[in-house]
Amino acid sequence: MIFMQQLINGIALGSVYALIALGYTMVYGIVQLINFAHGDIYMIGAFAAYYAANMFNLSFVPTLLAAMVVCALLGMTIERLAYRPIRKAPKITALITAIGISLLLENLVRIIIGPNPKSFPGLLTSKMVTIGNLEIDSLKLVTLGVSIGLMILLTFIVHNTKVGKAMRAVSQDKDAARLMGIDIDRIISYTFGIGSALAAVGGVLVGVLYQRIDPLMGIMPGLKAFTAAVLGGIGVIPGAMAGGVLMGIAESLTKGFISTKFSDAIAFSILIIILLFRPSGLLGKKSSEKV
Amino acid sequence: MKKKLLSLLTSIIVVAFVLTSCGTKQTSNNSGTTSSSDKEGDEIKIGAVIPITGDISTFGKSTKNGIELAVEQVNSAGGINGKKIKLIVQDDENKPEQGVAVLQRLINNDKVVGVIGSVSSKVSIPMAAVATQNKIPLISGASTNPKFTSEKGNEYAFRACFIDPFQGTVIAKFATENLKAKTAAVLYDVGNDYTVGLAEYFKAAFEKSGGKVTAYESYNNGETDFSAQLTNIKKNPPDVIVLTDYYQNVGLIAKQARQLGLKSVFLGGDGWDSPDLVKIGGTAVEGGYFCNHYSKDDTSPEVVKFINDYKAKYNEVPDALAALGYDAANMMFEAIKKAGSTDGEKIAEALKKIDLKAVTGEIKLDENRNPIKPAVMLKIENGKQVFVGKVNP
Amino acid sequence: MSEKYKYLIILVASVIVYSIIQLLIYFGILNDYYVQIIIFIGINIILAVSLNLVLGITGQFSLGHAGFMSVGGYLSAIISIKLGLPFPIALIIGGIGAAIIGLVIGFPILRLKGDYLGITTLGFGEIIRVIFVNIDYVGGARGLMAIPKKTTFTATYIATIITVLVIVNIIRSTHGRALKAVREDEIAAQSMGIDISKYKLTAFVIASFFAGIAGGLYAHFLMYINPQSFGFLKSIDIVMMVVIGGMGNLFGSIIAATGITTILELLRELQDYRMIIFPIILILTMLYKPSGLLGSRDLSISRLYNKITRIFMKGGKVKDEIANS
């Protein structure tokens, strides 16, 4: 019974990781950039929702949309100003730029809003749902539902729409895509917009779930989500979901049955072991080596 | 080819180090001019090392507010011995090496006569040795780790707060005597020296007085989901749950525990003290008790005046960190006044004999330069902190 | 010019620079604060140069350098405290400890590629940190105290010079060429008969060794270490120095480690806005110099040499430029 309860705890926790990992993977899949600032965009999303809800008394859905718009615009702006000029540079250059953006966002928020944590408005009411002997917070079910829904939506966008087709073309070969008449800049901009909007969803849901937001809230979830995305096979949308949930379950079961002190170490050990057997992540495609 | 390159290395090293010394020389010019002009002026320079950025910047901000309030008050009252206080604040990012770096800078370049800081013990401890070598008194407001002052070679380190073993004992005593608790669960942040220390001291004291610790659980910095640990605690619901962390996490944990149906009483340390605890924890922290340095309901003139002045200046209620920063600054001023000198050695001597009516109680120091002062237990009732009792050392 | 002669020049030059700084210290022009910055610069140079061997020269993405630094720091500190062995021995044992951990970790994971390798090394760095947090013998989260103060300017200077010399020599040797071949094209390198896993592992182990030395210097300077000082953010700081200087460019790493450490000190005047200005500088540097301040290839050393020879020998023939390009 306890095992089942811990398993459910893990799935719920993992769906939060998955939600952030989806945005990570989305951007990575198209431009092969580890957007280190993703966790901070998630934080901005939470703060945008905080102000939207408090200043305009919006309810959950409009708040969420407002945060998504803010983050999408922010993500596209960052891409335009900081990532586009160095698209041709080595990948690691973009990584350092992303780290710079991350530091900048954290400290700007700290200066403008102050370092103290803010209490997020209770936009949704939480209830404990009992299934048999198991208890789960209804908000966690919402989070899980939203992440699965978004995963399906994203997969649909990428595979069945014109934009999605263009995205896949860009991810495979930018030059060939350009020759086919695809506006690469616009597609990459869209990708950042969508990825950042996803981060906003994560931020708002975590805000609703835990009701505490602060300028540094993006660092650890960002790292965990990045790990989850790699675990699932970075660039693969269902992989982010699988990686996130697996990370959550591993963490929860470790805390429940092995040791809370070593939970992070064990979560990373699992990641490493899985990568040793599947070097491109759980659902990742084996990259073909050109000779 | 190889030979040429090797000889090139030489020039590289030369250039690198020339650049190094150029860079540093520039700084010396910049600050050198300011320090020489002010040195013999009518100012007393006091340094403050505070985590303005980094993971605990919220405590840095409170501490800074407290210190700045104290400085403002002493200056508007005419300064010390006719000299105004000039406060120089430096950021340590809550990193030990940064703390030591800025302390050296304050001592060597700014020529401060005393330093206040830092907040977390991991930064304060290495600073204590540097301060002692330079014979500059260092007063930390909130570093509760005993080693900060007790370690050999830290003789110029002082503090305004009580230490963790005392706090842990107070909480344990309160749990067994006042709450009649037989069982307790402890939940702490494994990566934070403060929460680990307090958890250990509580556990030891609680077990010594016959209690049983049913669960001793931890989490990592930055976690927001505690359901796994709380599920473990729920296996044998304890009488009390001790949360040794700061208010941000305490609020979260309390909420999640209540959601899981845990009915135990929450207990904690001075990290709880913030008006934001209730904002984050809501009704979940109702009925919880924590140990603190002072009570806001205290009617003593020092406390009333401090709270009013603080509210007037910053438009918010001070937390424990603000009060301790304020007290640490006042300890420094009082000692300089008593010593009648800005000589580090004399200030340190005066500090050892200090007897100051401060916000967090009357401060007198023991042989390890730790204050001997009572702690108070507070209860959260209707979202307010209510005074429960005073516990003497 | 003979080999010995070259080494003599290096020796003399190092001694001269050393003496200049010592004199400045002696006359009080460089006070403790500046000496401390120089020591931090030295430690950062060791970290950046050693990481560059893995990241820039061999092309392996490592995000766990701080983990090896912590192994060296803790091990050398324990040896100093418990056994009281002389400082250089403690440092070297710390370095060897870090190298062994590097070997154990590197052996299985170095076959991973790119970002997968990056996240794995990051994971190992975090695992090492969590292990230290849980070892009561070294103080756990409360940190290890009362480490004797042994790190002086002299010690750091010598360690830095040795690190740079050793790594430059490796890069200049046939091993170095093999490492670069691995970076450029693993399959081609393998078909040329280069044992790629062996070379990757060697580079990784050597880098870990020097990270351990840096950790030892750090521990014996602060007299106190705490697992939190070696988190993944520290690893990222080191990566930042390598990339800013230019991947694969040792001189660049030295300049970047020096520059970043100095700039962060100079920016202290800005107080609250320091951590806003610094990332902006970082981003702008990357935008205007995408491959680092001094470019991504090691050629700049030869270019500098050629420039110097041009000045001194009045237009002496420049052969290296062709030879190296």
Coordinates of C-alpha atoms in Angstrom, one line a residue, chain C:
Chain C
M1 CA 68.4 26.6 -29.6
S2 CA 68.6 23.6 -27.4
E3 CA 65.7 22.1 -25.4
K4 CA 67.5 22.8 -22.2
Y5 CA 68.1 26.4 -23.1
K6 CA 64.3 26.9 -23.7
Y7 CA 63.5 25.4 -20.3
L8 CA 66.0 27.7 -18.8
I9 CA 64.3 30.7 -20.3
I10 CA 61.0 29.6 -18.9
L11 CA 62.5 29.0 -15.5
V12 CA 64.2 32.4 -15.5
A13 CA 61.1 34.2 -16.7
S14 CA 58.9 32.5 -14.1
V15 CA 61.3 33.4 -11.4
I16 CA 61.4 37.0 -12.6
V17 CA 57.6 37.3 -12.6
Y18 CA 57.5 35.6 -9.3
S19 CA 60.1 38.0 -7.8
I20 CA 58.3 41.0 -9.1
I21 CA 55.1 40.0 -7.4
Q22 CA 56.9 39.0 -4.3
L23 CA 58.6 42.4 -4.2
L24 CA 55.2 44.1 -4.7
I25 CA 53.9 42.1 -1.8
Y26 CA 57.0 42.9 0.3
F27 CA 56.6 46.7 -0.3
G28 CA 52.9 46.5 0.6
I29 CA 51.8 47.5 -2.9
L30 CA 49.9 44.2 -3.1
N31 CA 48.1 43.8 0.2
D32 CA 46.4 40.6 1.4
Y33 CA 43.3 41.3 -0.7
Y34 CA 45.3 41.4 -4.0
V35 CA 47.4 38.4 -3.0
Q36 CA 44.1 36.6 -2.4
I37 CA 42.8 37.5 -5.8
I38 CA 46.0 36.3 -7.4
I39 CA 45.6 33.0 -5.5
F40 CA 42.1 32.6 -6.7
I41 CA 43.2 33.5 -10.2
G42 CA 45.9 30.8 -10.0
I43 CA 43.3 28.2 -8.8
N44 CA 40.9 29.2 -11.6
I45 CA 43.7 29.0 -14.2
I46 CA 44.5 25.4 -13.0
L47 CA 40.8 24.5 -13.3
A48 CA 40.2 26.2 -16.6
V49 CA 43.4 24.9 -18.3
S50 CA 42.8 21.3 -17.1
L51 CA 39.2 21.4 -18.2
N52 CA 40.3 22.7 -21.5
L53 CA 42.3 19.6 -22.1
V54 CA 39.0 17.6 -21.9
L55 CA 36.6 20.1 -23.3
G56 CA 38.6 22.0 -25.9
I57 CA 41.4 19.7 -26.9
T58 CA 39.7 16.3 -26.8
G59 CA 36.2 17.7 -27.5
Q60 CA 34.5 15.9 -24.6
F61 CA 31.7 17.8 -22.9
S62 CA 32.3 17.6 -19.2
L63 CA 30.1 19.4 -16.6
G64 CA 31.5 17.8 -13.5
H65 CA 34.9 19.4 -13.0
A66 CA 33.9 20.8 -9.6
G67 CA 33.3 17.2 -8.4
F68 CA 36.9 16.3 -9.0
M69 CA 38.0 19.5 -7.4
S70 CA 36.0 18.5 -4.2
V71 CA 37.6 15.1 -4.1
G72 CA 41.1 16.7 -4.2
G73 CA 40.0 19.3 -1.7
Y74 CA 38.6 16.8 0.8
L75 CA 41.3 14.2 0.5
S76 CA 44.2 16.6 0.8
A77 CA 42.5 18.4 3.7
I78 CA 42.0 15.1 5.6
I79 CA 45.6 14.1 5.0
S80 CA 46.8 17.5 6.3
I81 CA 44.6 17.3 9.3
K82 CA 44.9 13.7 10.3
L83 CA 48.3 12.7 9.2
G84 CA 50.0 16.1 9.1
L85 CA 52.0 15.3 6.0
P86 CA 53.8 18.1 4.2
F87 CA 51.6 20.3 1.9
P88 CA 52.9 19.2 -1.5
I89 CA 52.4 15.5 -0.6
A90 CA 48.9 16.2 0.6
L91 CA 48.2 18.1 -2.6
I92 CA 49.5 15.4 -4.8
I93 CA 47.6 12.7 -2.9
G94 CA 44.5 14.8 -3.3
G95 CA 45.2 15.0 -7.0
I96 CA 45.8 11.3 -7.3
G97 CA 42.5 10.6 -5.5
A98 CA 40.7 12.9 -7.9
A99 CA 42.5 11.1 -10.8
I100 CA 41.4 7.7 -9.6
I101 CA 37.8 8.9 -9.3
G102 CA 38.2 10.3 -12.8
L103 CA 39.4 6.9 -14.0
V104 CA 36.6 5.0 -12.4
I105 CA 33.9 7.5 -13.7
G106 CA 35.5 8.1 -17.1
F107 CA 36.0 4.4 -18.0
P108 CA 32.3 3.7 -18.4
I109 CA 30.9 7.0 -19.5
L110 CA 33.4 8.4 -22.0
R111 CA 31.7 6.4 -24.8
L112 CA 28.7 8.6 -24.4
K113 CA 28.6 11.7 -26.7
G114 CA 27.9 15.3 -26.6
D115 CA 25.1 16.5 -24.3
Y116 CA 24.6 12.9 -23.0
L117 CA 28.1 12.9 -21.8
G118 CA 27.6 16.4 -20.4
I119 CA 24.6 15.5 -18.3
T120 CA 26.3 12.3 -17.1
T121 CA 29.4 14.2 -15.9
L122 CA 27.0 16.7 -14.3
G123 CA 25.3 13.8 -12.6
F124 CA 28.5 12.4 -11.3
G125 CA 29.5 15.8 -10.0
E126 CA 26.2 15.9 -8.0
I127 CA 26.7 12.3 -6.8
I128 CA 30.1 13.2 -5.4
R129 CA 28.6 16.2 -3.7
V130 CA 25.8 14.2 -2.1
I131 CA 28.3 11.6 -0.9
F132 CA 30.4 14.3 0.8
V133 CA 27.2 15.7 2.4
N134 CA 26.5 12.3 3.9
I135 CA 30.0 11.5 5.2
D136 CA 30.0 12.5 8.9
Y137 CA 33.8 12.0 9.1
V138 CA 34.3 15.1 6.9
G139 CA 31.6 17.1 8.6
G140 CA 28.8 16.4 6.2
A141 CA 26.8 19.5 5.2
R142 CA 28.4 21.5 8.0
G143 CA 31.7 21.2 6.2
L144 CA 35.3 20.3 7.1
M145 CA 36.9 22.8 9.5
A146 CA 40.4 23.5 10.9
I147 CA 42.3 22.8 7.7
P148 CA 45.8 24.2 8.2
K149 CA 46.4 27.3 6.1
K150 CA 49.1 26.2 3.7
T151 CA 48.2 27.8 0.4
T152 CA 50.4 30.8 -0.2
F153 CA 51.1 32.8 -3.3
T154 CA 54.3 30.8 -3.9
A155 CA 52.5 27.4 -3.7
T156 CA 49.8 28.5 -6.0
Y157 CA 52.2 30.1 -8.4
I158 CA 54.3 26.9 -8.6
A159 CA 51.3 24.7 -9.0
T160 CA 49.9 26.9 -11.7
I161 CA 53.1 27.0 -13.7
I162 CA 53.5 23.2 -13.4
T163 CA 49.9 22.6 -14.5
V164 CA 50.3 24.9 -17.6
L165 CA 53.6 23.4 -18.5
V166 CA 52.5 19.8 -18.2
I167 CA 49.3 20.4 -20.2
V168 CA 51.1 22.4 -22.9
N169 CA 53.6 19.5 -23.2
I170 CA 50.9 17.0 -23.5
I171 CA 49.2 19.0 -26.2
R172 CA 52.5 19.5 -28.1
S173 CA 53.3 15.8 -28.0
T174 CA 52.0 13.0 -30.3
H175 CA 49.4 12.3 -27.6
G176 CA 48.1 15.8 -28.0
R177 CA 47.8 15.4 -31.7
A178 CA 45.9 12.2 -31.1
L179 CA 43.6 14.0 -28.7
K180 CA 42.9 16.7 -31.3
A181 CA 42.2 14.0 -33.9
V182 CA 39.6 12.5 -31.5
R183 CA 38.0 15.9 -31.3
E184 CA 37.9 16.5 -35.0
D185 CA 36.6 13.1 -36.1
E186 CA 36.4 10.1 -33.9
I187 CA 35.9 7.6 -36.7
A188 CA 38.7 9.0 -38.8
A189 CA 41.0 9.0 -35.8
Q190 CA 40.1 5.4 -35.0
S191 CA 40.7 4.3 -38.6
M192 CA 44.1 5.9 -38.3
G193 CA 44.9 3.5 -35.5
I194 CA 44.3 5.8 -32.6
D195 CA 42.8 4.1 -29.5
I196 CA 40.1 6.7 -29.0
S197 CA 38.8 5.4 -25.6
K198 CA 42.3 5.3 -24.2
Y199 CA 43.1 8.8 -25.3
K200 CA 39.8 10.2 -24.0
L201 CA 40.3 8.5 -20.7
T202 CA 43.9 9.7 -20.4
A203 CA 42.8 13.3 -20.9
F204 CA 40.0 12.9 -18.5
V205 CA 42.2 11.5 -15.8
I206 CA 44.9 14.1 -16.2
A207 CA 42.3 16.9 -16.0
S208 CA 40.8 15.3 -12.9
F209 CA 44.2 15.2 -11.3
F210 CA 44.8 18.9 -11.8
A211 CA 41.2 19.7 -10.7
G212 CA 42.1 17.8 -7.5
I213 CA 45.2 19.9 -7.1
A214 CA 43.1 23.0 -7.5
G215 CA 40.7 21.7 -4.9
G216 CA 43.6 21.1 -2.5
L217 CA 44.8 24.7 -2.9
Y218 CA 41.3 26.0 -2.4
A219 CA 40.8 23.9 0.8
H220 CA 44.1 25.0 2.3
F221 CA 43.5 28.6 1.5
L222 CA 40.0 28.9 3.0
M223 CA 40.8 26.5 5.8
Y224 CA 37.2 25.3 5.5
I225 CA 35.4 23.5 2.8
N226 CA 31.7 22.6 2.4
P227 CA 30.1 20.3 -0.2
Q228 CA 27.9 23.1 -1.4
S229 CA 30.9 25.0 -2.7
F230 CA 31.4 22.3 -5.4
G231 CA 27.9 22.1 -6.9
F232 CA 27.2 22.1 -10.6
L233 CA 27.1 25.9 -10.7
K234 CA 30.9 25.8 -9.9
S235 CA 31.4 23.4 -12.8
I236 CA 29.6 25.7 -15.1
D237 CA 31.7 28.6 -14.0
I238 CA 34.8 26.7 -15.1
V239 CA 33.2 25.7 -18.4
M240 CA 32.4 29.4 -18.8
M241 CA 36.1 30.3 -18.5
V242 CA 37.1 27.8 -21.0
V243 CA 34.6 28.9 -23.6
I244 CA 35.2 32.6 -23.1
G245 CA 38.9 32.0 -23.6
G246 CA 38.4 29.9 -26.6
M247 CA 37.9 26.2 -26.7
G248 CA 41.2 24.4 -27.1
N249 CA 43.2 27.5 -26.5
L250 CA 45.2 27.3 -23.3
F251 CA 46.4 30.9 -23.4
G252 CA 42.7 31.9 -23.8
S253 CA 41.8 29.9 -20.7
I254 CA 44.6 31.6 -18.7
I255 CA 43.4 35.0 -19.9
A256 CA 39.7 34.2 -19.3
A257 CA 40.3 32.8 -15.8
T258 CA 42.4 35.9 -15.0
G259 CA 39.9 38.3 -16.6
I260 CA 36.7 36.8 -15.2
T261 CA 38.1 36.7 -11.7
T262 CA 39.4 40.2 -12.0
I263 CA 36.2 41.6 -13.6
L264 CA 34.1 40.1 -10.9
E265 CA 36.2 41.8 -8.3
L266 CA 36.2 45.2 -10.1
L267 CA 32.4 45.0 -10.4
R268 CA 32.0 44.9 -6.7
E269 CA 31.7 48.7 -6.8
L270 CA 28.3 48.1 -8.4
Q271 CA 27.0 46.3 -5.4
D272 CA 23.5 45.1 -6.2
Y273 CA 23.9 45.4 -9.9
R274 CA 27.0 43.4 -10.2
M275 CA 25.2 40.2 -11.0
I276 CA 23.3 42.0 -13.8
I277 CA 26.3 43.6 -15.4
F278 CA 28.3 40.4 -15.4
P279 CA 25.9 38.3 -17.3
I280 CA 25.5 41.1 -19.8
I281 CA 29.2 41.2 -20.3
L282 CA 29.1 37.4 -20.7
I283 CA 26.4 37.5 -23.4
L284 CA 28.0 40.4 -25.3
T285 CA 31.3 38.6 -25.3
M286 CA 29.7 35.6 -26.8
L287 CA 27.8 37.6 -29.4
Y288 CA 30.8 39.5 -30.6
K289 CA 33.4 36.7 -30.1
P290 CA 31.4 33.5 -30.6
S291 CA 34.4 31.3 -30.5
G292 CA 35.9 32.9 -27.4
L293 CA 38.2 35.8 -26.9
L294 CA 41.2 34.2 -28.6
G295 CA 39.5 31.9 -31.0
S296 CA 39.0 28.3 -30.8
R297 CA 42.3 27.1 -32.1
D298 CA 45.6 26.9 -30.4
L299 CA 47.2 28.7 -33.3
S300 CA 47.1 32.1 -31.6
I301 CA 50.2 31.0 -29.6
S302 CA 52.1 30.6 -32.8
R303 CA 50.7 33.8 -34.1
L304 CA 51.8 35.6 -31.0
Y305 CA 55.2 34.0 -31.4
N306 CA 55.4 35.1 -35.0
K307 CA 54.4 38.6 -34.1
I308 CA 57.1 38.6 -31.5
T309 CA 59.7 37.2 -33.9
R310 CA 58.7 39.8 -36.4
I311 CA 59.2 42.6 -34.0
F312 CA 62.5 41.2 -32.7
M313 CA 64.0 39.7 -35.9
K314 CA 62.6 42.4 -38.1
G315 CA 60.4 40.5 -40.4
G316 CA 61.9 37.0 -39.8
K317 CA 60.3 34.4 -42.0
V318 CA 57.1 33.1 -40.8
K319 CA 57.0 29.4 -41.4
D320 CA 54.8 28.3 -38.6
E321 CA 51.7 29.9 -40.0
I322 CA 51.8 27.7 -42.9
A323 CA 52.9 24.7 -41.0
N324 CA 50.0 25.0 -38.6
S325 CA 47.1 26.0 -40.7

